[in-house]
PDB file of C-alpha atoms and ligand atoms in Angstrom:
ATOM      1  CA  UNK D   3       2.253  33.428   1.887  1.00  0.00           C
ATOM      2  CA  UNK D   4       1.567  29.780   2.641  1.00  0.00           C
ATOM      3  CA  UNK D   5      -1.683  29.357   4.439  1.00  0.00           C
ATOM      4  CA  UNK D   6      -4.505  27.128   3.260  1.00  0.00           C
ATOM      5  CA  UNK D   7      -7.227  27.672   5.835  1.00  0.00           C
ATOM      6  CA  UNK D   8     -10.504  26.077   4.775  1.00  0.00           C
ATOM      7  CA  UNK D   9     -13.747  27.486   6.194  1.00  0.00           C
ATOM      8  CA  UNK D  10     -16.945  25.557   5.584  1.00  0.00           C
ATOM      9  CA  UNK D  11     -20.049  27.538   6.570  1.00  0.00           C
ATOM     10  CA  UNK D  12     -23.660  26.334   6.717  1.00  0.00           C
ATOM     11  CA  UNK D  13     -23.026  23.921   3.873  1.00  0.00           C
ATOM     12  CA  UNK D  14     -25.924  22.031   2.323  1.00  0.00           C
ATOM     13  CA  UNK D  15     -25.929  19.750  -0.686  1.00  0.00           C
ATOM     14  CA  UNK D  16     -29.006  18.193  -2.231  1.00  0.00           C
ATOM     15  CA  UNK D  17     -28.639  15.984  -5.319  1.00  0.00           C
ATOM     16  CA  UNK D  18     -31.576  16.179  -7.677  1.00  0.00           C
ATOM     17  CA  UNK D  19     -32.308  13.715 -10.439  1.00  0.00           C
ATOM     18  CA  UNK D  20     -35.791  14.055 -11.939  1.00  0.00           C
ATOM     19  CA  UNK D  21     -38.289  13.971  -9.088  1.00  0.00           C
ATOM     20  CA  UNK D  22     -35.840  12.434  -6.673  1.00  0.00           C
ATOM     21  CA  UNK D  23     -33.915  14.443  -4.112  1.00  0.00           C
ATOM     22  CA  UNK D  24     -31.072  13.171  -1.936  1.00  0.00           C
ATOM     23  CA  UNK D  25     -29.860  15.372   0.852  1.00  0.00           C
ATOM     24  CA  UNK D  26     -26.183  14.524   1.162  1.00  0.00           C
ATOM     25  CA  UNK D  27     -24.850  17.317   3.428  1.00  0.00           C
ATOM     26  CA  UNK D  28     -26.902  19.051   6.096  1.00  0.00           C
ATOM     27  CA  UNK D  29     -25.881  22.400   7.569  1.00  0.00           C
ATOM     28  CA  UNK D  30     -22.233  21.552   8.015  1.00  0.00           C
ATOM     29  CA  UNK D  31     -19.781  24.087   9.418  1.00  0.00           C
ATOM     30  CA  UNK D  32     -16.141  23.599  10.403  1.00  0.00           C
ATOM     31  CA  UNK D  33     -12.718  25.093   9.868  1.00  0.00           C
ATOM     32  CA  UNK D  34      -9.367  23.542   8.995  1.00  0.00           C
ATOM     33  CA  UNK D  35      -6.366  25.663   9.957  1.00  0.00           C
ATOM     34  CA  UNK D  36      -3.604  26.304   7.439  1.00  0.00           C
ATOM     35  CA  UNK D  37      -1.161  23.389   7.650  1.00  0.00           C
ATOM     36  CA  UNK D  38      -3.513  21.243   9.707  1.00  0.00           C
ATOM     37  CA  UNK D  39      -4.162  17.533   9.042  1.00  0.00           C
ATOM     38  CA  UNK D  40      -7.881  16.838   9.463  1.00  0.00           C
ATOM     39  CA  UNK D  41      -9.440  13.462   8.772  1.00  0.00           C
ATOM     40  CA  UNK D  42     -13.135  12.925   8.186  1.00  0.00           C
ATOM     41  CA  UNK D  43     -14.728   9.587   9.055  1.00  0.00           C
ATOM     42  CA  UNK D  44     -18.382   8.662   8.835  1.00  0.00           C
ATOM     43  CA  UNK D  45     -20.791   5.907   7.871  1.00  0.00           C
ATOM     44  CA  UNK D  46     -20.981   4.836   4.249  1.00  0.00           C
ATOM     45  CA  UNK D  47     -23.076   7.278   2.225  1.00  0.00           C
ATOM     46  CA  UNK D  48     -22.902  10.095   4.806  1.00  0.00           C
ATOM     47  CA  UNK D  49     -21.507  12.539   2.275  1.00  0.00           C
ATOM     48  CA  UNK D  50     -17.724  12.366   2.788  1.00  0.00           C
ATOM     49  CA  UNK D  51     -16.873  12.282  -0.910  1.00  0.00           C
ATOM     50  CA  UNK D  52     -19.507  14.910  -1.595  1.00  0.00           C
ATOM     51  CA  UNK D  53     -17.863  17.161   0.994  1.00  0.00           C
ATOM     52  CA  UNK D  54     -14.448  16.665  -0.584  1.00  0.00           C
ATOM     53  CA  UNK D  55     -15.756  17.384  -4.096  1.00  0.00           C
ATOM     54  CA  UNK D  56     -17.471  20.524  -2.811  1.00  0.00           C
ATOM     55  CA  UNK D  57     -14.187  21.730  -1.265  1.00  0.00           C
ATOM     56  CA  UNK D  58     -12.407  20.820  -4.515  1.00  0.00           C
ATOM     57  CA  UNK D  59     -14.967  22.921  -6.389  1.00  0.00           C
ATOM     58  CA  UNK D  60     -16.052  19.995  -8.598  1.00  0.00           C
ATOM     59  CA  UNK D  61     -19.591  20.382  -7.208  1.00  0.00           C
ATOM     60  CA  UNK D  62     -21.559  23.485  -6.247  1.00  0.00           C
ATOM     61  CA  UNK D  63     -23.241  23.654  -2.844  1.00  0.00           C
ATOM     62  CA  UNK D  64     -27.023  23.923  -2.729  1.00  0.00           C
ATOM     63  CA  UNK D  65     -26.443  26.587  -0.067  1.00  0.00           C
ATOM     64  CA  UNK D  66     -23.633  27.727   2.176  1.00  0.00           C
ATOM     65  CA  UNK D  67     -20.053  28.644   1.383  1.00  0.00           C
ATOM     66  CA  UNK D  68     -16.536  27.251   1.360  1.00  0.00           C
ATOM     67  CA  UNK D  69     -13.679  29.709   1.635  1.00  0.00           C
ATOM     68  CA  UNK D  70      -9.924  29.296   1.290  1.00  0.00           C
ATOM     69  CA  UNK D  71      -8.020  31.845   3.345  1.00  0.00           C
ATOM     70  CA  UNK D  72     -11.212  33.866   3.587  1.00  0.00           C
ATOM     71  CA  UNK D  73     -11.998  33.908  -0.152  1.00  0.00           C
ATOM     72  CA  UNK D  74     -15.116  31.980  -1.163  1.00  0.00           C
ATOM     73  CA  UNK D  75     -14.331  29.389  -3.846  1.00  0.00           C
ATOM     74  CA  UNK D  76     -16.329  29.309  -7.056  1.00  0.00           C
ATOM     75  CA  UNK D  77     -14.875  26.213  -8.751  1.00  0.00           C
ATOM     76  CA  UNK D  78     -11.708  24.141  -8.932  1.00  0.00           C
ATOM     77  CA  UNK D  79      -8.356  25.899  -8.486  1.00  0.00           C
ATOM     78  CA  UNK D  80      -4.652  25.082  -8.257  1.00  0.00           C
ATOM     79  CA  UNK D  81      -4.721  26.045  -4.564  1.00  0.00           C
ATOM     80  CA  UNK D  82      -6.434  22.678  -3.984  1.00  0.00           C
ATOM     81  CA  UNK D  83      -5.169  19.279  -5.167  1.00  0.00           C
ATOM     82  CA  UNK D  84      -7.216  16.084  -5.070  1.00  0.00           C
ATOM     83  CA  UNK D  85      -5.917  12.528  -4.688  1.00  0.00           C
ATOM     84  CA  UNK D  86      -8.473   9.789  -5.359  1.00  0.00           C
ATOM     85  CA  UNK D  87      -8.576   6.152  -4.321  1.00  0.00           C
ATOM     86  CA  UNK D  88      -8.343   4.965  -7.936  1.00  0.00           C
ATOM     87  CA  UNK D  89      -5.248   7.075  -8.745  1.00  0.00           C
ATOM     88  CA  UNK D  90      -6.817   8.764 -11.806  1.00  0.00           C
ATOM     89  CA  UNK D  91      -3.564   8.592 -13.770  1.00  0.00           C
ATOM     90  CA  UNK D  92      -3.451   9.036 -17.547  1.00  0.00           C
ATOM     91  CA  UNK D  93      -2.735   5.521 -18.866  1.00  0.00           C
ATOM     92  CA  UNK D  94      -1.154   6.868 -22.063  1.00  0.00           C
ATOM     93  CA  UNK D  95       1.391   9.004 -20.211  1.00  0.00           C
ATOM     94  CA  UNK D  96       4.586   7.807 -18.560  1.00  0.00           C
ATOM     95  CA  UNK D  97       5.246   8.390 -14.851  1.00  0.00           C
ATOM     96  CA  UNK D  98       7.233  11.513 -15.686  1.00  0.00           C
ATOM     97  CA  UNK D  99       4.577  12.865 -18.055  1.00  0.00           C
ATOM     98  CA  UNK D 100       1.831  12.174 -15.516  1.00  0.00           C
ATOM     99  CA  UNK D 101       3.728  14.164 -12.893  1.00  0.00           C
ATOM    100  CA  UNK D 102       4.461  16.946 -15.387  1.00  0.00           C
ATOM    101  CA  UNK D 103       0.780  17.219 -16.312  1.00  0.00           C
ATOM    102  CA  UNK D 104      -0.206  19.669 -13.591  1.00  0.00           C
ATOM    103  CA  UNK D 105       2.741  21.901 -14.458  1.00  0.00           C
ATOM    104  CA  UNK D 106       1.749  22.387 -18.071  1.00  0.00           C
ATOM    105  CA  UNK D 107      -0.649  25.195 -17.289  1.00  0.00           C
ATOM    106  CA  UNK D 108       1.603  27.281 -15.102  1.00  0.00           C
ATOM    107  CA  UNK D 109       3.852  28.761 -17.759  1.00  0.00           C
ATOM    108  CA  UNK D 110       7.121  27.083 -16.724  1.00  0.00           C
ATOM    109  CA  UNK D 111       9.372  25.984 -19.607  1.00  0.00           C
ATOM    110  CA  UNK D 112       9.965  22.313 -20.305  1.00  0.00           C
ATOM    111  CA  UNK D 113      13.324  22.074 -18.487  1.00  0.00           C
ATOM    112  CA  UNK D 114      11.869  23.682 -15.387  1.00  0.00           C
ATOM    113  CA  UNK D 115       8.864  21.378 -15.492  1.00  0.00           C
ATOM    114  CA  UNK D 116      11.081  18.328 -15.882  1.00  0.00           C
ATOM    115  CA  UNK D 117      13.228  19.437 -12.952  1.00  0.00           C
ATOM    116  CA  UNK D 118      10.194  20.002 -10.693  1.00  0.00           C
ATOM    117  CA  UNK D 119       8.664  16.676 -11.734  1.00  0.00           C
ATOM    118  CA  UNK D 120      11.937  14.888 -10.995  1.00  0.00           C
ATOM    119  CA  UNK D 121      12.089  16.411  -7.521  1.00  0.00           C
ATOM    120  CA  UNK D 122       8.680  14.977  -6.640  1.00  0.00           C
ATOM    121  CA  UNK D 123       9.395  11.663  -8.377  1.00  0.00           C
ATOM    122  CA  UNK D 124      12.485  11.368  -6.151  1.00  0.00           C
ATOM    123  CA  UNK D 125      10.537  12.478  -3.074  1.00  0.00           C
ATOM    124  CA  UNK D 126       8.011   9.699  -3.654  1.00  0.00           C
ATOM    125  CA  UNK D 127      10.747   7.078  -4.147  1.00  0.00           C
ATOM    126  CA  UNK D 128       9.953   6.575  -7.830  1.00  0.00           C
ATOM    127  CA  UNK D 129      13.377   7.294  -9.301  1.00  0.00           C
ATOM    128  CA  UNK D 130      14.197   4.856 -12.068  1.00  0.00           C
ATOM    129  CA  UNK D 131      10.527   4.429 -13.002  1.00  0.00           C
ATOM    130  CA  UNK D 132      10.132   7.703 -14.933  1.00  0.00           C
ATOM    131  CA  UNK D 133       9.545   6.064 -18.321  1.00  0.00           C
ATOM    132  CA  UNK D 134       7.086   3.431 -17.137  1.00  0.00           C
ATOM    133  CA  UNK D 135       3.372   3.544 -17.894  1.00  0.00           C
ATOM    134  CA  UNK D 136       0.707   3.182 -15.164  1.00  0.00           C
ATOM    135  CA  UNK D 137      -0.140  -0.386 -16.225  1.00  0.00           C
ATOM    136  CA  UNK D 138       3.448  -1.403 -15.416  1.00  0.00           C
ATOM    137  CA  UNK D 139       3.175  -0.139 -11.817  1.00  0.00           C
ATOM    138  CA  UNK D 140       1.856  -1.671  -8.592  1.00  0.00           C
ATOM    139  CA  UNK D 141      -1.073  -0.021  -6.784  1.00  0.00           C
ATOM    140  CA  UNK D 142       1.260   1.570  -4.237  1.00  0.00           C
ATOM    141  CA  UNK D 143       3.459   2.998  -6.990  1.00  0.00           C
ATOM    142  CA  UNK D 144       0.450   4.356  -8.866  1.00  0.00           C
ATOM    143  CA  UNK D 145      -0.716   6.127  -5.745  1.00  0.00           C
ATOM    144  CA  UNK D 146       2.762   7.591  -5.248  1.00  0.00           C
ATOM    145  CA  UNK D 147       2.673   8.896  -8.844  1.00  0.00           C
ATOM    146  CA  UNK D 148      -0.755  10.435  -8.167  1.00  0.00           C
ATOM    147  CA  UNK D 149       0.578  12.096  -5.020  1.00  0.00           C
ATOM    148  CA  UNK D 150       3.717  13.332  -6.825  1.00  0.00           C
ATOM    149  CA  UNK D 151       1.558  14.768  -9.622  1.00  0.00           C
ATOM    150  CA  UNK D 152      -0.601  16.659  -7.140  1.00  0.00           C
ATOM    151  CA  UNK D 153       2.309  17.884  -4.997  1.00  0.00           C
ATOM    152  CA  UNK D 154       4.265  19.035  -8.059  1.00  0.00           C
ATOM    153  CA  UNK D 155       1.932  21.936  -8.774  1.00  0.00           C
ATOM    154  CA  UNK D 156       2.182  23.014  -5.148  1.00  0.00           C
ATOM    155  CA  UNK D 157      -1.422  23.306  -3.943  1.00  0.00           C
ATOM    156  CA  UNK D 158      -1.841  24.723  -0.447  1.00  0.00           C
ATOM    157  CA  UNK D 159      -4.491  22.141   0.324  1.00  0.00           C
ATOM    158  CA  UNK D 160      -4.436  18.400  -0.298  1.00  0.00           C
ATOM    159  CA  UNK D 161      -7.841  16.740  -0.519  1.00  0.00           C
ATOM    160  CA  UNK D 162      -7.528  12.977  -0.227  1.00  0.00           C
ATOM    161  CA  UNK D 163     -10.464  10.619  -0.772  1.00  0.00           C
ATOM    162  CA  UNK D 164      -9.554   7.223   0.716  1.00  0.00           C
ATOM    163  CA  UNK D 165      -6.242   7.355  -1.130  1.00  0.00           C
ATOM    164  CA  UNK D 166      -4.870   4.170   0.436  1.00  0.00           C
ATOM    165  CA  UNK D 167      -8.160   2.240   0.514  1.00  0.00           C
ATOM    166  CA  UNK D 168      -7.214  -0.071  -2.350  1.00  0.00           C
ATOM    167  CA  UNK D 169      -3.804  -1.034  -0.969  1.00  0.00           C
ATOM    168  CA  UNK D 170      -2.799  -3.941   1.230  1.00  0.00           C
ATOM    169  CA  UNK D 171      -1.775  -3.293   4.829  1.00  0.00           C
ATOM    170  CA  UNK D 172       2.042  -3.055   4.452  1.00  0.00           C
ATOM    171  CA  UNK D 173       1.767  -0.708   1.471  1.00  0.00           C
ATOM    172  CA  UNK D 174      -0.867   1.310   3.233  1.00  0.00           C
ATOM    173  CA  UNK D 175       1.338   1.748   6.285  1.00  0.00           C
ATOM    174  CA  UNK D 176       4.363   2.678   4.232  1.00  0.00           C
ATOM    175  CA  UNK D 177       2.401   5.301   2.277  1.00  0.00           C
ATOM    176  CA  UNK D 178       0.851   6.666   5.480  1.00  0.00           C
ATOM    177  CA  UNK D 179       4.327   7.220   6.915  1.00  0.00           C
ATOM    178  CA  UNK D 180       5.539   8.708   3.660  1.00  0.00           C
ATOM    179  CA  UNK D 181       2.603  11.104   3.607  1.00  0.00           C
ATOM    180  CA  UNK D 182       3.282  12.146   7.209  1.00  0.00           C
ATOM    181  CA  UNK D 183       6.956  12.821   6.403  1.00  0.00           C
ATOM    182  CA  UNK D 184       5.969  14.952   3.418  1.00  0.00           C
ATOM    183  CA  UNK D 185       3.290  16.780   5.363  1.00  0.00           C
ATOM    184  CA  UNK D 186       5.810  17.653   8.100  1.00  0.00           C
ATOM    185  CA  UNK D 187       8.389  18.747   5.511  1.00  0.00           C
ATOM    186  CA  UNK D 188       6.306  20.848   3.174  1.00  0.00           C
ATOM    187  CA  UNK D 189       3.481  21.987   5.420  1.00  0.00           C
ATOM    188  CA  UNK D 190       0.210  21.538   3.525  1.00  0.00           C
ATOM    189  CA  UNK D 191      -3.318  21.591   4.823  1.00  0.00           C
ATOM    190  CA  UNK D 192      -4.693  18.060   4.442  1.00  0.00           C
ATOM    191  CA  UNK D 193      -8.340  17.010   4.424  1.00  0.00           C
ATOM    192  CA  UNK D 194      -8.277  13.217   4.386  1.00  0.00           C
ATOM    193  CA  UNK D 195     -11.187  10.811   4.113  1.00  0.00           C
ATOM    194  CA  UNK D 196     -11.096   7.241   5.309  1.00  0.00           C
ATOM    195  CA  UNK D 197     -13.283   4.416   6.604  1.00  0.00           C
ATOM    196  CA  UNK D 198     -10.448   3.262   8.810  1.00  0.00           C
ATOM    197  CA  UNK D 199     -10.464   4.666  12.361  1.00  0.00           C
ATOM    198  CA  UNK D 200      -6.904   3.497  13.024  1.00  0.00           C
ATOM    199  CA  UNK D 201      -5.681   5.293   9.908  1.00  0.00           C
ATOM    200  CA  UNK D 202      -7.582   8.429  10.933  1.00  0.00           C
ATOM    201  CA  UNK D 203      -6.096   8.530  14.436  1.00  0.00           C
ATOM    202  CA  UNK D 204      -2.596   7.628  13.273  1.00  0.00           C
ATOM    203  CA  UNK D 205      -2.401  10.348  10.645  1.00  0.00           C
ATOM    204  CA  UNK D 206      -4.335  13.289  11.961  1.00  0.00           C
ATOM    205  CA  UNK D 207      -4.193  16.231  14.293  1.00  0.00           C
ATOM    206  CA  UNK D 208      -8.000  16.236  14.418  1.00  0.00           C
ATOM    207  CA  UNK D 209     -10.644  13.724  13.422  1.00  0.00           C
ATOM    208  CA  UNK D 210     -14.182  14.776  12.532  1.00  0.00           C
ATOM    209  CA  UNK D 211     -16.893  12.120  12.785  1.00  0.00           C
ATOM    210  CA  UNK D 212     -19.926  12.698  10.573  1.00  0.00           C
ATOM    211  CA  UNK D 213     -23.492  11.590  11.211  1.00  0.00           C
ATOM    212  CA  UNK D 214     -25.473   9.285   9.012  1.00  0.00           C
ATOM    213  CA  UNK D 215     -26.854  10.718   5.792  1.00  0.00           C
ATOM    214  CA  UNK D 216     -27.540  13.595   5.526  1.00  0.00           C
ATOM    215  CA  UNK D 217     -24.054  14.148   6.864  1.00  0.00           C
ATOM    216  CA  UNK D 218     -23.205  16.808   9.361  1.00  0.00           C
ATOM    217  CA  UNK D 219     -20.654  17.182  12.115  1.00  0.00           C
ATOM    218  CA  UNK D 220     -21.226  14.730  14.953  1.00  0.00           C
ATOM    219  CA  UNK D 221     -18.019  15.100  16.956  1.00  0.00           C
ATOM    220  CA  UNK D 222     -14.455  16.306  16.619  1.00  0.00           C
ATOM    221  CA  UNK D 223     -11.448  14.805  18.393  1.00  0.00           C
ATOM    222  CA  UNK D 224      -8.081  16.428  18.991  1.00  0.00           C
ATOM    223  CA  UNK D 225      -5.444  13.766  18.522  1.00  0.00           C
ATOM    224  CA  UNK D 226      -2.648  14.326  20.953  1.00  0.00           C
ATOM    225  CA  UNK D 227       0.032  11.723  20.297  1.00  0.00           C
ATOM    226  CA  UNK D 228       3.796  11.958  20.569  1.00  0.00           C
ATOM    227  CA  UNK D 229       4.754  12.193  16.890  1.00  0.00           C
ATOM    228  CA  UNK D 230       8.463  11.952  17.561  1.00  0.00           C
ATOM    229  CA  UNK D 231       8.017   8.256  18.294  1.00  0.00           C
ATOM    230  CA  UNK D 232       8.070   5.358  15.838  1.00  0.00           C
ATOM    231  CA  UNK D 233       4.917   3.890  14.306  1.00  0.00           C
ATOM    232  CA  UNK D 234       5.178   0.855  16.553  1.00  0.00           C
ATOM    233  CA  UNK D 235       5.470   2.954  19.698  1.00  0.00           C
ATOM    234  CA  UNK D 236       2.550   5.178  18.675  1.00  0.00           C
ATOM    235  CA  UNK D 237       0.242   2.338  17.616  1.00  0.00           C
ATOM    236  CA  UNK D 238       0.880   0.275  20.745  1.00  0.00           C
ATOM    237  CA  UNK D 239       0.546   3.198  23.180  1.00  0.00           C
ATOM    238  CA  UNK D 240      -2.376   3.491  25.620  1.00  0.00           C
ATOM    239  CA  UNK D 241      -3.116   7.008  24.363  1.00  0.00           C
ATOM    240  CA  UNK D 242      -3.554   5.656  20.825  1.00  0.00           C
ATOM    241  CA  UNK D 243      -5.870   2.857  21.958  1.00  0.00           C
ATOM    242  CA  UNK D 244      -7.985   5.247  24.062  1.00  0.00           C
ATOM    243  CA  UNK D 245      -8.382   7.798  21.283  1.00  0.00           C
ATOM    244  CA  UNK D 246      -9.153   5.112  18.738  1.00  0.00           C
ATOM    245  CA  UNK D 247     -11.865   3.691  21.022  1.00  0.00           C
ATOM    246  CA  UNK D 248     -13.482   7.084  21.495  1.00  0.00           C
ATOM    247  CA  UNK D 249     -13.604   7.770  17.766  1.00  0.00           C
ATOM    248  CA  UNK D 250     -14.778   4.235  17.050  1.00  0.00           C
ATOM    249  CA  UNK D 251     -17.622   4.527  19.598  1.00  0.00           C
ATOM    250  CA  UNK D 252     -18.815   7.772  18.077  1.00  0.00           C
ATOM    251  CA  UNK D 253     -18.723   6.290  14.585  1.00  0.00           C
ATOM    252  CA  UNK D 254     -20.336   3.053  15.754  1.00  0.00           C
ATOM    253  CA  UNK D 255     -23.322   4.942  17.210  1.00  0.00           C
ATOM    254  CA  UNK D 256     -23.981   6.219  13.709  1.00  0.00           C
ATOM    255  CA  UNK D 257     -23.488   2.950  11.858  1.00  0.00           C
ATOM    256  CA  UNK D 258     -25.861   1.280  14.368  1.00  0.00           C
ATOM    257  CA  UNK D 259     -28.563   3.684  13.224  1.00  0.00           C
ATOM    258  CA  UNK D 260     -27.984   2.997   9.551  1.00  0.00           C
ATOM    259  CA  UNK D 261     -31.335   1.701   8.372  1.00  0.00           C
ATOM    260  CA  UNK D 262     -29.806   0.270   5.197  1.00  0.00           C
ATOM    261  CA  UNK D 263     -27.825  -2.366   7.111  1.00  0.00           C
TER     262      UNK D 263
HETATM  263  N1  ATP M  29     -24.411  12.203  -8.278  1.00  0.00           N
HETATM  264  C1  ATP M  29     -25.271  11.825  -7.332  1.00  0.00           C
HETATM  265  N2  ATP M  29     -26.607  11.874  -7.556  1.00  0.00           N
HETATM  266  C2  ATP M  29     -27.487  11.509  -6.593  1.00  0.00           C
HETATM  267  N3  ATP M  29     -27.138  11.108  -5.339  1.00  0.00           N
HETATM  268  C3  ATP M  29     -25.818  11.038  -5.080  1.00  0.00           C
HETATM  269  C4  ATP M  29     -24.813  11.392  -6.045  1.00  0.00           C
HETATM  270  N4  ATP M  29     -23.596  11.241  -5.481  1.00  0.00           N
HETATM  271  C5  ATP M  29     -23.826  10.811  -4.217  1.00  0.00           C
HETATM  272  N5  ATP M  29     -25.156  10.692  -3.980  1.00  0.00           N
HETATM  273  C6  ATP M  29     -25.791  10.284  -2.708  1.00  0.00           C
HETATM  274  O1  ATP M  29     -25.382  11.227  -1.703  1.00  0.00           O
HETATM  275  C7  ATP M  29     -25.116  10.556  -0.483  1.00  0.00           C
HETATM  276  C8  ATP M  29     -23.662  10.828  -0.083  1.00  0.00           C
HETATM  277  O2  ATP M  29     -22.791  10.170  -1.005  1.00  0.00           O
HETATM  278  P1  ATP M  29     -21.203  10.214  -0.841  1.00  0.00           P
HETATM  279  O3  ATP M  29     -20.625   9.407  -1.961  1.00  0.00           O
HETATM  280  O4  ATP M  29     -20.758  11.603  -0.699  1.00  0.00           O
HETATM  281  O5  ATP M  29     -20.998   9.455   0.550  1.00  0.00           O
HETATM  282  P2  ATP M  29     -19.692   8.819   1.209  1.00  0.00           P
HETATM  283  O6  ATP M  29     -19.790   9.108   2.651  1.00  0.00           O
HETATM  284  O7  ATP M  29     -18.488   9.273   0.493  1.00  0.00           O
HETATM  285  O8  ATP M  29     -19.929   7.274   0.941  1.00  0.00           O
HETATM  286  P3  ATP M  29     -18.869   6.060   0.961  1.00  0.00           P
HETATM  287  O9  ATP M  29     -18.214   6.080   2.295  1.00  0.00           O
HETATM  288  O10 ATP M  29     -19.759   4.845   0.788  1.00  0.00           O
HETATM  289  O11 ATP M  29     -17.934   6.270  -0.178  1.00  0.00           O
HETATM  290  C9  ATP M  29     -25.431   9.075  -0.728  1.00  0.00           C
HETATM  291  O12 ATP M  29     -26.748   8.839  -0.318  1.00  0.00           O
HETATM  292  C10 ATP M  29     -25.303   8.929  -2.219  1.00  0.00           C
HETATM  293  O13 ATP M  29     -26.128   7.898  -2.698  1.00  0.00           O
END
């Protein structure tokens, strides 16, 4: 059964260090359908990464629940895979060994693991680079290794924290298209975080805009674009421009109120 529905209910997160309290997430509720691509945008510091780490199970909520297919989570699990902006690869492992890492726990023998890793290395266009180390790779290649490593252990849900934020525009666009192809092929739920409204609208089926800190849901947009068309046709269409403007306006209202600026 492939599903991957994420249900966030009455979520609150307060960070405490000594006397100081920071309320990062305030009473946030939303649902992501199995197989859906949802992007979260919001002002800096509104709690986007916190939200992703809570869904990943790396952090515990102060109150509220997060459920996957109806079961409340109580920590990290292989049903959820995280891709970070800074790749988080093991520098001492080759590309192949990085991709094989997530498979080491699941009981498959070495040949099986190698075969699975190779499939995802090929899928990400990294064939021929199996024996290289992260320091020998470009940023775009490192991010493709990180994505291959996460996809290889077959999580139902991909949690992506500004994964293309460190890349230049052409690489960013090429990885966005690659991600969309993979998402269409293998049907994962994606929760994607970005600062970039154009990226959000281009990639997603829905975009959620968060308020200023403490972050909660401000607005949600259904993105209704003809996905059978090329990037150029989509990006230059009136529908794209209109949707992008709406999302931008909603986000801009929040950044205008940011007292730290
Ligand atoms: N470990 C921590 N201890 C205390 N406060 C924290 C901690 N991590 C985050 N915060 C605070 O919680 C709030 C939300 O942070 P978070 O990193 O989730 O926001 P963000 O929306 O991802 O920001 P950005 O877009 O700038 O990356 C911020 O005010 C931040 O300073």
